[in-house]
Amino acid sequence: MNIDLILKNGTVVNQDGEHLRDIAVHQGRIIGLDDMTAYKAAEVLDCRNLHILPGVIDSQVHFREPGLIHKEDLETGSRAAVMGGVTAVFEMPNTKPETTNAEALADKVARATHRMFCDFAFYVGGTHHNSEQISTLENLPGSAGIKVFIGSSTGDLLVEDDTGLENIISHLGRRAAFHSEDEFRLRARVGHQIAGDASSHPIWRDVEAARLCTERLLRIAKKYQKRIHVLHISTADELPLLAEHRDLATVEVTPHHLTLSADDYARLGTKLQMNPPVRASHHREALWRAIQSGLVDVLGSDHAPHTLEEKAKPYPQSPSGMTGVQTLVPIMLDHVNKGRLTLQRFVDLTSHGPQRIFNIKNKGRIAEGYDADFTIVDLKRSETITNKWIQSRSAWTPYDGVKVQGWVTGTFIRGRLAMWQGELAAKAFGEAVRF
Ligand code: DOR
């Protein structure tokens, strides 16, 4: 049989473990593993000394289009994604206009199709006004489901009260994602912000604001028996609560909460400012234990670009957010090399996890019939991350100058090469993820 592509001699990391295997690809799908005798491929790619992972799915990014494209747009954000080995992203609704209705979602899907370099889905923001339409909005083509900000962050999306949350949660069919910080507590503590000092950010948006909100959220999810996904968990204090609600709640952590700590405010200032905040190092260590115990389901970058000029405003006028979609894989491979998680656990967090909790069709596994999405990495290669390498329009990273071991060699999406050795390999051909 004549087929499109064989990936030869790579170490495939998937549900079977880690083994030297060949992969046959035809018409965008994986059609076979191991025994290639029946195939004659138009192209054979030698992946000797490389690891082939299922395509990395980043289920939390902010790409700022429409409305805030001086920070990022769907093209620049997705270019950063494929350069960093990410094959699909779920993008957040706090754009201008916000993605809170069918028209705004359709507009994003139209803008993204064959203009984004990776595959995509878009969250629809839950508000005080659209709860009656939730079951329609979460199931539209290109919808990753509903996202709710319970604490305010960049933009105006906010449902801070229990009644508003109950209206949304009671209507859910799919799992919905939540930014869990208690807005009432944030308002009451605003006096804790110290002008010009970003290290006061985690004192203002304190541990209790996150814990209290997650407790409220879990109580409501339990009342209505609905499935929720709690984004970017940042505190040790939320972990036991989440562990008690494994029947309903899934858990995301971010590379920055696993890598950076409050000790870095002195060095990075407002560049480290993020919601929820990067906190004292014992929280970081607790998040690592949650990775090791299996409590964490997915890693998301929460790529939230703002320009350097915006970040240079004195705290608290400075916006919260940092880039992350391009550095997710190298930063985490460095942790793999340092022995903090296995490569298989990484794949569980970035491919199998998103596939399972969001019910993604045909992605997230290296298995017959699945989309041929691959993140091909060189675990031995050492590189220094620099701002110059960053493809985001905001063009900076908190990891500028950081040396890592583990680098992305190539990105395949639906059988087509999107990036190889740091070069874009094709025009944009991104399409909507299906659920
Ligand atoms: O720090 C953050 N920035 N956290 C969020 O939840 C939103 C994001 C943004 O959009 O800038």
XYZ file of N, CA, C and O in Angstrom, residues 127-128 131-132 134 161-172 220 224:
76
model
N -21.485 34.165 31.688
C -21.757 35.481 32.273
C -23.072 35.440 33.060
O -23.751 34.412 33.094
N -23.431 36.589 33.629
C -24.736 36.690 34.307
C -25.884 36.696 33.303
O -27.048 36.586 33.689
N -26.614 32.413 30.874
C -26.725 31.080 31.477
C -27.817 30.233 30.819
O -27.695 29.014 30.740
N -28.859 30.876 30.314
C -29.936 30.111 29.648
C -29.451 29.475 28.340
O -30.038 28.505 27.866
N -26.350 28.275 27.852
C -25.122 27.513 28.091
C -25.087 26.200 27.297
O -24.090 25.877 26.658
N -20.589 35.777 42.222
C -21.558 35.398 43.266
C -22.074 33.971 43.082
O -22.132 33.454 41.974
N -22.505 33.369 44.203
C -22.990 31.985 44.161
C -24.214 31.836 43.257
O -24.336 30.846 42.537
N -25.116 32.826 43.281
C -26.324 32.713 42.455
C -25.949 32.673 40.973
O -26.443 31.832 40.214
N -25.053 33.579 40.573
C -24.593 33.604 39.183
C -23.923 32.286 38.807
O -24.168 31.727 37.726
N -23.095 31.782 39.712
C -22.399 30.513 39.445
C -23.386 29.362 39.356
O -23.276 28.497 38.470
N -24.362 29.346 40.251
C -25.351 28.258 40.226
C -26.144 28.283 38.924
O -26.445 27.235 38.351
N -26.487 29.483 38.445
C -27.230 29.579 37.181
C -26.447 28.959 36.042
O -27.010 28.272 35.185
N -25.143 29.192 36.023
C -24.324 28.622 34.944
C -24.124 27.123 35.166
O -24.395 26.307 34.278
N -23.675 26.767 36.347
C -23.301 25.376 36.602
C -24.510 24.443 36.451
O -24.394 23.349 35.887
N -25.664 24.883 36.887
C -26.846 24.012 36.803
C -27.209 23.702 35.349
O -27.840 22.688 35.073
N -26.809 24.564 34.408
C -27.143 24.341 32.997
C -26.090 23.527 32.241
O -26.258 23.233 31.061
N -24.970 23.200 32.898
C -23.860 22.571 32.170
C -24.177 21.158 31.712
O -24.780 20.382 32.452
N -20.840 23.945 44.935
C -21.898 24.136 43.925
C -21.867 22.996 42.900
O -22.910 22.464 42.509
N -25.084 20.261 42.141
C -25.723 19.984 40.846
C -25.132 18.765 40.142
O -25.538 18.434 39.040
